[in-house]
C-alpha cells in the first residue's frame, strides 16, 4: 500500500514549523523580516485556497488597534515599524490558523515531537562524546548565522544549526534547549504539546508523551517541572472518577512534588534566588515583574506599547541589561494594559475549554490549563511572539466545527 501524503498537508506542516521557528529559533527570531516573509507566504496560500476572512480576526485586531492609537495619542512617539509589526504578526498568525483549521494543535504536537527526537540526536553526543559540543559550536554553527542581522545587539544569537541550539548550559548543567533560544523556552513548547495531546488522547503515558516527558526532564527548567507537576495533579483530580483511586494517586504525587521542590537545587534554590534578586536586577523573573508592575501602575489602562516609550515612558538610546525583561506575564500587562491582558487570557481559557469540549474531556480541566499558561508566561517572554498570537485564534475554527456538528446532529434526529 502506498503512503499518500497530500500536498496541502506538507505545506501546512512547513508553515506551522515556520511559525514556531520565527517565535523561538535563534536563527529566525533575530529579525522581523522573517515574520514579514511568513505573512506574505501565508497570505498567498490563504488566497490560493479561496478562504474568507471571518469576523474572528477583528475580535483581536480592533482592540489592539484602539489601544495602540490611544498609546500614540497619550504617549506620543508614533513608530510606524513597531505599529505595523503588531498587525504583521496578527495577520500572519490568523492566516496560519485558518489554513490549518481544527487540526492546528494536532499538527503542533507532531512538529514538537519531531524536534524532540531530533534534539536527542545532538543532546546526547554533546554530553557523552568529548569534544562534540565544541566541534559543533565552533565549526558547524558558524555556517548557520542568521542571514539578517539582529535588530538589537544586546541579544546575541546563540550557536545553532537551526534545528538545535548549542547553549552553554548544555555543558555546565546538561540542559537541553532543543531548537529554541534556551532550555526554559523549549520546556514551554513541550508542555503545551503535552497539554493539548493529553486532552485529545486522554492518555497520560502514551509512547509519544513519554518521549516528550523525557525531553522535558532534560531541559532542567524550574518552571517546566513545576508546571508538569501541576499538569499531573490536575489530570488525576479532574479525570479520575473513582474517589478512592484519586486519593491513592494524588496524595503520593503531591508528596513527591513537594519533596522534589525542596530537594532539587534548581527548583527551590533557584526560585528563592530569583526572589532575593528581585530588587537588584531585572534578570530575575521577580525583578522583571517588579519593574513591569511599576511601569504598569503609571499607565494601567493602555500600557506603554512596544515602541521607544515601552519602559514607563523612558526614552532609551541604548538597550542594556537594566531594560532586559523575561517575565512575559507582567511584560504583557505593562505593554498593553489591563484590557488586552484580560482579553488574552480569556481567549486562552476559552481555547482550552473548547478543546476539552471538542474531545469530550472534562471541561473543568481548562482551569488547570490556563494556570499552566500563566505560570509558563511568568517564566518567559512569550505573548508578543507570533505563535502565541496564533493561539488566540485557534478556538474559532473549533467553535465553528462544533456548531456545524451539532447542527448536523439536529438534522438527523427523528421528528417528535
Tab-separated table of C-alpha atoms in Angstrom:
chain	number	residue	atom	x	y	z
A	1	UNK	CA	0.000	0.000	0.000
A	2	UNK	CA	1.405	3.395	-0.987
A	3	UNK	CA	1.507	6.129	1.584
A	4	UNK	CA	-0.240	9.120	0.046
A	5	UNK	CA	0.566	12.489	1.591
A	6	UNK	CA	-1.443	15.438	0.355
A	7	UNK	CA	0.474	18.449	-0.893
A	8	UNK	CA	-1.562	20.749	1.362
A	9	UNK	CA	-0.625	18.630	4.404
A	10	UNK	CA	3.094	19.090	3.724
A	11	UNK	CA	2.551	22.805	3.157
A	12	UNK	CA	0.616	23.113	6.416
A	13	UNK	CA	3.365	21.401	8.396
A	14	UNK	CA	6.054	23.593	6.830
A	15	UNK	CA	4.028	26.729	7.527
A	16	UNK	CA	3.375	25.750	11.153
A	17	UNK	CA	7.041	24.878	11.624
A	18	UNK	CA	7.966	28.294	10.236
A	19	UNK	CA	5.515	29.981	12.647
A	20	UNK	CA	7.170	28.161	15.566
A	21	UNK	CA	10.638	28.974	14.182
A	22	UNK	CA	10.072	32.748	13.986
A	23	UNK	CA	8.708	32.533	17.515
A	24	UNK	CA	11.651	30.801	19.123
A	25	UNK	CA	14.503	29.547	16.910
A	26	UNK	CA	17.636	31.733	17.293
A	27	UNK	CA	18.250	31.703	13.529
A	28	UNK	CA	14.821	33.220	12.785
A	29	UNK	CA	13.591	35.354	15.663
A	30	UNK	CA	16.527	37.800	15.422
A	31	UNK	CA	14.776	39.824	12.704
A	32	UNK	CA	11.228	40.904	11.872
A	33	UNK	CA	11.987	40.292	8.202
A	34	UNK	CA	11.304	36.586	8.715
A	35	UNK	CA	7.872	37.369	10.169
A	36	UNK	CA	7.044	39.545	7.156
A	37	UNK	CA	8.079	36.673	4.874
A	38	UNK	CA	5.758	34.402	6.855
A	39	UNK	CA	2.886	36.841	6.369
A	40	UNK	CA	3.426	37.003	2.610
A	41	UNK	CA	3.591	33.206	2.238
A	42	UNK	CA	0.557	32.565	4.456
A	43	UNK	CA	-1.472	35.311	2.736
A	44	UNK	CA	-0.667	33.818	-0.668
A	45	UNK	CA	-1.800	30.340	0.466
A	46	UNK	CA	-4.893	31.843	2.094
A	47	UNK	CA	-5.923	33.456	-1.178
A	48	UNK	CA	-4.932	30.432	-3.274
A	49	UNK	CA	-7.214	28.159	-1.216
A	50	UNK	CA	-10.001	30.744	-1.579
A	51	UNK	CA	-10.542	31.123	2.145
A	52	UNK	CA	-12.500	34.055	3.516
A	53	UNK	CA	-11.612	36.471	6.302
A	54	UNK	CA	-14.036	35.969	9.178
A	55	UNK	CA	-15.098	38.270	11.987
A	56	UNK	CA	-12.874	36.384	14.444
A	57	UNK	CA	-9.906	38.319	13.006
A	58	UNK	CA	-11.410	41.645	14.028
A	59	UNK	CA	-12.174	40.448	17.567
A	60	UNK	CA	-8.441	40.871	18.110
A	61	UNK	CA	-7.369	43.431	15.530
A	62	UNK	CA	-9.797	46.141	16.708
A	63	UNK	CA	-8.823	46.019	20.426
A	64	UNK	CA	-5.116	46.153	19.529
A	65	UNK	CA	-5.760	48.990	17.064
A	66	UNK	CA	-7.756	51.039	19.596
A	67	UNK	CA	-5.181	50.566	22.365
A	68	UNK	CA	-2.235	51.394	20.104
A	69	UNK	CA	-3.946	54.531	18.767
A	70	UNK	CA	-4.596	55.631	22.358
A	71	UNK	CA	-0.937	54.951	23.183
A	72	UNK	CA	0.130	57.251	20.344
A	73	UNK	CA	-2.311	59.977	21.484
A	74	UNK	CA	-1.322	59.814	25.159
A	75	UNK	CA	2.369	58.872	24.981
A	76	UNK	CA	3.322	60.177	21.531
A	77	UNK	CA	6.273	58.835	19.515
A	78	UNK	CA	4.459	57.051	16.720
A	79	UNK	CA	6.781	54.422	15.213
A	80	UNK	CA	5.374	53.019	12.017
A	81	UNK	CA	7.570	49.875	12.042
A	82	UNK	CA	6.503	48.930	15.563
A	83	UNK	CA	2.876	49.817	14.822
A	84	UNK	CA	2.743	47.796	11.603
A	85	UNK	CA	4.707	44.974	13.248
A	86	UNK	CA	1.749	44.208	15.511
A	87	UNK	CA	-0.565	43.622	12.561
A	88	UNK	CA	2.019	41.710	10.548
A	89	UNK	CA	2.173	39.278	13.488
A	90	UNK	CA	-1.596	39.159	13.970
A	91	UNK	CA	-2.412	38.581	10.305
A	92	UNK	CA	0.374	36.014	9.908
A	93	UNK	CA	-0.932	34.122	12.948
A	94	UNK	CA	-4.542	34.376	11.722
A	95	UNK	CA	-3.770	33.081	8.225
A	96	UNK	CA	-1.852	30.088	9.582
A	97	UNK	CA	-4.709	29.164	11.932
A	98	UNK	CA	-7.276	29.480	9.153
A	99	UNK	CA	-5.171	27.345	6.816
A	100	UNK	CA	-4.723	24.547	9.367
A	101	UNK	CA	-8.161	24.816	10.978
A	102	UNK	CA	-9.118	22.432	13.775
A	103	UNK	CA	-6.007	20.338	13.144
A	104	UNK	CA	-3.693	23.158	14.218
A	105	UNK	CA	-2.999	21.724	17.680
A	106	UNK	CA	-2.726	18.129	16.459
A	107	UNK	CA	-0.100	19.174	13.941
A	108	UNK	CA	1.587	21.319	16.577
A	109	UNK	CA	2.132	18.233	18.726
A	110	UNK	CA	3.588	16.331	15.777
A	111	UNK	CA	6.021	19.155	14.957
A	112	UNK	CA	7.239	19.392	18.562
A	113	UNK	CA	7.546	15.607	18.738
A	114	UNK	CA	9.779	15.547	15.639
A	115	UNK	CA	12.022	18.294	17.045
A	116	UNK	CA	12.141	16.441	20.359
A	117	UNK	CA	13.500	13.328	18.652
A	118	UNK	CA	15.977	15.464	16.677
A	119	UNK	CA	17.152	17.171	19.862
A	120	UNK	CA	18.336	13.881	21.359
A	121	UNK	CA	20.498	13.264	18.273
A	122	UNK	CA	22.611	16.286	19.275
A	123	UNK	CA	21.963	16.489	23.013
A	124	UNK	CA	23.223	13.014	23.934
A	125	UNK	CA	26.511	13.167	21.933
A	126	UNK	CA	27.163	16.621	23.415
A	127	UNK	CA	27.097	15.051	26.883
A	128	UNK	CA	28.763	11.703	26.271
A	129	UNK	CA	31.234	12.340	23.423
A	130	UNK	CA	34.188	14.549	24.449
A	131	UNK	CA	34.713	17.460	22.073
A	132	UNK	CA	31.424	17.002	20.188
A	133	UNK	CA	29.855	20.171	21.611
A	134	UNK	CA	32.962	22.261	20.938
A	135	UNK	CA	33.250	20.941	17.385
A	136	UNK	CA	29.616	21.742	16.587
A	137	UNK	CA	29.620	25.154	18.287
A	138	UNK	CA	32.947	26.304	16.854
A	139	UNK	CA	32.924	24.780	13.373
A	140	UNK	CA	29.390	23.913	12.262
A	141	UNK	CA	27.199	26.539	13.917
A	142	UNK	CA	29.128	29.369	12.269
A	143	UNK	CA	27.699	28.126	8.958
A	144	UNK	CA	24.187	28.900	10.227
A	145	UNK	CA	24.466	32.522	11.267
A	146	UNK	CA	21.209	34.476	10.725
A	147	UNK	CA	21.023	35.983	7.245
A	148	UNK	CA	19.546	39.204	8.634
A	149	UNK	CA	21.468	40.977	11.383
A	150	UNK	CA	19.924	41.154	14.842
A	151	UNK	CA	17.925	44.312	15.393
A	152	UNK	CA	19.303	44.752	18.904
A	153	UNK	CA	22.947	43.905	19.521
A	154	UNK	CA	22.277	43.299	23.228
A	155	UNK	CA	20.783	39.903	22.354
A	156	UNK	CA	23.338	37.796	20.531
A	157	UNK	CA	22.125	34.692	18.721
A	158	UNK	CA	23.356	31.503	20.376
A	159	UNK	CA	25.298	28.825	18.445
A	160	UNK	CA	22.717	26.943	16.425
A	161	UNK	CA	22.268	24.669	13.418
A	162	UNK	CA	18.642	25.879	13.166
A	163	UNK	CA	17.182	22.543	14.326
A	164	UNK	CA	19.229	22.501	17.548
A	165	UNK	CA	20.731	25.189	19.784
A	166	UNK	CA	24.093	24.621	21.461
A	167	UNK	CA	23.504	26.710	24.575
A	168	UNK	CA	26.425	26.878	27.048
A	169	UNK	CA	24.154	25.489	29.774
A	170	UNK	CA	24.286	22.156	27.930
A	171	UNK	CA	27.876	21.680	29.128
A	172	UNK	CA	27.553	23.260	32.566
A	173	UNK	CA	24.144	21.904	33.602
A	174	UNK	CA	23.303	19.288	30.928
A	175	UNK	CA	20.320	21.381	29.826
A	176	UNK	CA	18.615	20.659	26.508
A	177	UNK	CA	17.469	23.708	24.521
A	178	UNK	CA	16.131	21.769	21.546
A	179	UNK	CA	15.873	24.243	18.652
A	180	UNK	CA	14.765	27.132	20.925
A	181	UNK	CA	16.617	30.105	22.395
A	182	UNK	CA	17.089	28.440	25.800
A	183	UNK	CA	16.006	25.318	27.740
A	184	UNK	CA	13.187	27.136	29.551
A	185	UNK	CA	11.635	28.157	26.227
A	186	UNK	CA	11.903	24.570	24.980
A	187	UNK	CA	10.062	23.382	28.105
A	188	UNK	CA	7.202	25.796	27.302
A	189	UNK	CA	6.568	24.247	23.891
A	190	UNK	CA	6.940	20.704	25.235
A	191	UNK	CA	4.398	21.368	27.991
A	192	UNK	CA	1.885	22.953	25.611
A	193	UNK	CA	2.248	19.957	23.292
A	194	UNK	CA	1.692	17.539	26.209
A	195	UNK	CA	-1.277	19.574	27.466
A	196	UNK	CA	-3.165	19.547	24.171
A	197	UNK	CA	-2.229	15.941	23.331
A	198	UNK	CA	-3.446	14.836	26.748
A	199	UNK	CA	-6.835	16.438	26.115
A	200	UNK	CA	-7.074	14.785	22.703
A	201	UNK	CA	-5.827	11.281	23.581
A	202	UNK	CA	-6.838	11.119	27.286
A	203	UNK	CA	-3.682	9.045	27.787
A	204	UNK	CA	-1.041	10.451	30.085
A	205	UNK	CA	1.627	7.873	29.340
A	206	UNK	CA	1.348	7.130	25.634
A	207	UNK	CA	4.683	6.418	23.912
A	208	UNK	CA	4.903	9.850	22.317
A	209	UNK	CA	4.030	11.732	25.502
A	210	UNK	CA	6.673	9.723	27.390
A	211	UNK	CA	9.273	10.886	24.832
A	212	UNK	CA	8.211	14.482	25.463
A	213	UNK	CA	8.330	13.970	29.242
A	214	UNK	CA	11.921	12.707	28.942
A	215	UNK	CA	12.756	15.764	26.831
A	216	UNK	CA	11.130	17.993	29.448
A	217	UNK	CA	13.295	16.384	32.125
A	218	UNK	CA	16.377	17.170	30.019
A	219	UNK	CA	15.570	20.913	29.997
A	220	UNK	CA	16.118	21.111	33.782
A	221	UNK	CA	13.650	24.005	33.802
A	222	UNK	CA	12.278	25.123	37.170
A	223	UNK	CA	9.034	26.500	35.716
A	224	UNK	CA	8.762	23.499	33.381
A	225	UNK	CA	8.999	20.998	36.236
A	226	UNK	CA	6.526	22.868	38.436
A	227	UNK	CA	4.068	23.210	35.547
A	228	UNK	CA	4.360	19.485	34.813
A	229	UNK	CA	3.619	18.598	38.468
A	230	UNK	CA	0.516	20.800	38.259
A	231	UNK	CA	-0.487	19.117	34.985
A	232	UNK	CA	-0.218	15.683	36.608
A	233	UNK	CA	-2.215	16.722	39.671
A	234	UNK	CA	-4.877	18.383	37.531
A	235	UNK	CA	-5.195	15.361	35.274
A	236	UNK	CA	-5.831	12.967	38.153
A	237	UNK	CA	-8.079	15.377	40.073
A	238	UNK	CA	-10.382	16.136	37.143
A	239	UNK	CA	-10.291	12.907	35.150
A	240	UNK	CA	-10.140	10.027	37.625
A	241	UNK	CA	-13.721	9.292	38.633
A	242	UNK	CA	-13.064	6.770	41.411
A	243	UNK	CA	-12.588	8.877	44.570
A	244	UNK	CA	-10.506	6.280	46.443
A	245	UNK	CA	-8.254	5.731	43.424
A	246	UNK	CA	-7.924	9.510	43.050
A	247	UNK	CA	-6.714	9.893	46.658
A	248	UNK	CA	-4.391	6.919	46.226
A	249	UNK	CA	-2.690	8.626	43.280
A	250	UNK	CA	-2.910	12.318	44.123
A	251	UNK	CA	-1.632	12.111	47.717
A	252	UNK	CA	1.710	10.399	46.871
A	253	UNK	CA	2.085	12.592	43.775
A	254	UNK	CA	1.596	15.747	45.844
A	255	UNK	CA	4.101	14.479	48.418
A	256	UNK	CA	6.665	13.660	45.709
A	257	UNK	CA	6.170	17.082	44.130
A	258	UNK	CA	6.803	18.888	47.427
A	259	UNK	CA	9.778	16.648	48.198
A	260	UNK	CA	11.303	17.242	44.749
A	261	UNK	CA	10.804	21.004	45.084
A	262	UNK	CA	12.615	21.055	48.423
A	263	UNK	CA	15.430	18.675	47.492
A	264	UNK	CA	16.306	19.522	43.877
A	265	UNK	CA	18.629	22.563	43.898
A	266	UNK	CA	17.360	24.010	40.616
A	267	UNK	CA	13.798	24.163	41.970
A	268	UNK	CA	13.554	25.678	45.452
A	269	UNK	CA	17.051	27.205	45.482
A	270	UNK	CA	16.606	28.822	42.085
A	271	UNK	CA	13.144	30.132	42.980
A	272	UNK	CA	14.457	31.676	46.207
A	273	UNK	CA	17.421	33.222	44.371
A	274	UNK	CA	15.029	34.814	41.888
A	275	UNK	CA	13.036	36.309	44.755
A	276	UNK	CA	16.201	37.560	46.515
A	277	UNK	CA	17.427	39.243	43.314
A	278	UNK	CA	14.072	40.916	42.616
A	279	UNK	CA	15.115	44.337	43.956
A	280	UNK	CA	18.544	44.396	42.352
A	281	UNK	CA	18.201	43.105	38.774
A	282	UNK	CA	15.578	42.536	36.085
A	283	UNK	CA	17.329	39.325	35.019
A	284	UNK	CA	15.298	37.731	37.816
A	285	UNK	CA	11.698	36.872	36.878
A	286	UNK	CA	10.549	38.623	40.033
A	287	UNK	CA	12.817	41.576	39.309
A	288	UNK	CA	11.280	41.858	35.856
A	289	UNK	CA	7.835	41.642	37.425
A	290	UNK	CA	8.578	44.496	39.837
A	291	UNK	CA	9.906	46.701	37.031
A	292	UNK	CA	6.939	45.898	34.781
A	293	UNK	CA	4.384	46.456	37.535
A	294	UNK	CA	5.966	49.800	38.309
A	295	UNK	CA	5.552	50.794	34.636
A	296	UNK	CA	2.026	49.360	34.581
A	297	UNK	CA	0.986	51.459	37.590
A	298	UNK	CA	1.757	54.610	35.583
A	299	UNK	CA	-0.436	53.594	32.632
A	300	UNK	CA	-2.734	50.729	33.713
A	301	UNK	CA	-5.454	51.092	31.078
A	302	UNK	CA	-3.489	51.272	27.833
A	303	UNK	CA	0.075	50.322	28.816
A	304	UNK	CA	3.148	51.789	27.121
A	305	UNK	CA	3.280	49.890	23.832
A	306	UNK	CA	6.265	48.252	22.159
A	307	UNK	CA	7.990	51.424	20.945
A	308	UNK	CA	10.548	53.824	22.425
A	309	UNK	CA	8.362	54.602	25.437
A	310	UNK	CA	7.802	50.983	26.422
A	311	UNK	CA	9.774	51.305	29.677
A	312	UNK	CA	7.413	53.588	31.528
A	313	UNK	CA	7.920	56.479	29.109
A	314	UNK	CA	11.715	56.494	29.433
A	315	UNK	CA	13.351	57.031	26.053
A	316	UNK	CA	16.431	54.896	25.558
A	317	UNK	CA	19.368	55.481	23.272
A	318	UNK	CA	20.996	52.163	24.114
A	319	UNK	CA	19.434	48.937	25.309
A	320	UNK	CA	21.205	47.450	28.364
A	321	UNK	CA	20.745	44.746	30.996
A	322	UNK	CA	18.561	47.074	33.092
A	323	UNK	CA	15.953	47.077	30.306
A	324	UNK	CA	16.015	43.307	29.911
A	325	UNK	CA	12.663	41.671	30.709
A	326	UNK	CA	11.991	37.943	30.967
A	327	UNK	CA	8.587	37.846	32.639
A	328	UNK	CA	6.077	37.526	29.821
A	329	UNK	CA	3.062	37.891	32.084
A	330	UNK	CA	3.884	41.287	33.558
A	331	UNK	CA	5.536	42.423	30.322
A	332	UNK	CA	2.196	41.969	28.520
A	333	UNK	CA	0.463	43.928	31.288
A	334	UNK	CA	2.922	46.820	31.045
A	335	UNK	CA	2.900	46.775	27.242
A	336	UNK	CA	-0.851	46.771	26.552
A	337	UNK	CA	-2.622	47.462	29.828
A	338	UNK	CA	-5.355	45.615	31.663
A	339	UNK	CA	-7.913	45.256	28.827
A	340	UNK	CA	-5.663	43.470	26.313
A	341	UNK	CA	-4.195	41.441	29.182
A	342	UNK	CA	-7.679	40.256	30.221
A	343	UNK	CA	-8.672	39.575	26.591
A	344	UNK	CA	-5.574	37.411	26.082
A	345	UNK	CA	-6.215	35.060	28.938
A	346	UNK	CA	-9.959	34.945	28.412
A	347	UNK	CA	-9.309	33.708	24.869
A	348	UNK	CA	-6.629	31.253	26.046
A	349	UNK	CA	-9.013	29.881	28.677
A	350	UNK	CA	-11.842	29.561	26.154
A	351	UNK	CA	-9.485	27.796	23.732
A	352	UNK	CA	-8.577	25.125	26.295
A	353	UNK	CA	-12.199	24.784	27.399
A	354	UNK	CA	-13.433	24.432	23.797
A	355	UNK	CA	-10.714	21.909	23.038
A	356	UNK	CA	-11.821	19.883	26.070
A	357	UNK	CA	-15.406	20.064	24.815
A	358	UNK	CA	-14.372	19.000	21.306
A	359	UNK	CA	-12.562	15.879	22.597
A	360	UNK	CA	-15.142	15.081	25.314
A	361	UNK	CA	-12.610	15.814	28.067
A	362	UNK	CA	-13.563	17.255	31.469
A	363	UNK	CA	-14.052	20.960	30.743
A	364	UNK	CA	-13.016	21.903	34.292
A	365	UNK	CA	-9.510	20.855	33.283
A	366	UNK	CA	-9.350	24.197	31.447
A	367	UNK	CA	-8.619	25.849	34.817
A	368	UNK	CA	-5.512	23.686	35.115
A	369	UNK	CA	-4.529	24.531	31.549
A	370	UNK	CA	-4.839	28.296	31.973
A	371	UNK	CA	-2.902	28.170	35.246
A	372	UNK	CA	-0.075	26.369	33.432
A	373	UNK	CA	-0.097	29.003	30.648
A	374	UNK	CA	0.112	31.768	33.270
A	375	UNK	CA	2.966	30.006	35.053
A	376	UNK	CA	4.904	29.475	31.826
A	377	UNK	CA	4.285	33.093	30.853
A	378	UNK	CA	5.712	34.218	34.200
A	379	UNK	CA	8.983	32.498	33.326
A	380	UNK	CA	9.382	33.514	29.651
A	381	UNK	CA	8.621	36.483	27.414
A	382	UNK	CA	6.051	34.764	25.212
A	383	UNK	CA	2.917	36.663	24.464
A	384	UNK	CA	4.034	39.103	21.781
A	385	UNK	CA	5.598	36.319	19.704
A	386	UNK	CA	3.749	35.018	16.591
A	387	UNK	CA	2.851	31.516	17.808
A	388	UNK	CA	1.163	32.920	20.913
A	389	UNK	CA	-0.843	35.318	18.779
A	390	UNK	CA	-1.967	32.258	16.818
A	391	UNK	CA	-3.232	30.542	19.971
A	392	UNK	CA	-5.634	33.470	20.428
A	393	UNK	CA	-7.366	32.489	17.164
A	394	UNK	CA	-7.374	28.678	17.427
A	395	UNK	CA	-10.661	28.393	19.311
A	396	UNK	CA	-12.668	29.927	16.446
A	397	UNK	CA	-12.272	27.038	13.937
A	398	UNK	CA	-13.097	24.673	16.824
A	399	UNK	CA	-16.264	26.602	17.679
A	400	UNK	CA	-17.274	26.614	14.013
A	401	UNK	CA	-16.760	22.847	13.764
A	402	UNK	CA	-18.690	22.143	16.989
A	403	UNK	CA	-21.634	24.262	15.787
A	404	UNK	CA	-21.622	22.515	12.420
A	405	UNK	CA	-21.552	19.077	14.080
A	406	UNK	CA	-24.395	19.984	16.439
A	407	UNK	CA	-26.468	21.269	13.522
A	408	UNK	CA	-25.920	18.020	11.604
A	409	UNK	CA	-26.972	16.000	14.655
A	410	UNK	CA	-30.166	18.031	14.923
A	411	UNK	CA	-30.954	17.373	11.269
A	412	UNK	CA	-30.769	13.579	11.628
A	413	UNK	CA	-32.955	13.449	14.736
A	414	UNK	CA	-36.390	11.919	14.051
A	415	UNK	CA	-39.340	14.335	14.267
A	416	UNK	CA	-41.343	14.381	17.525
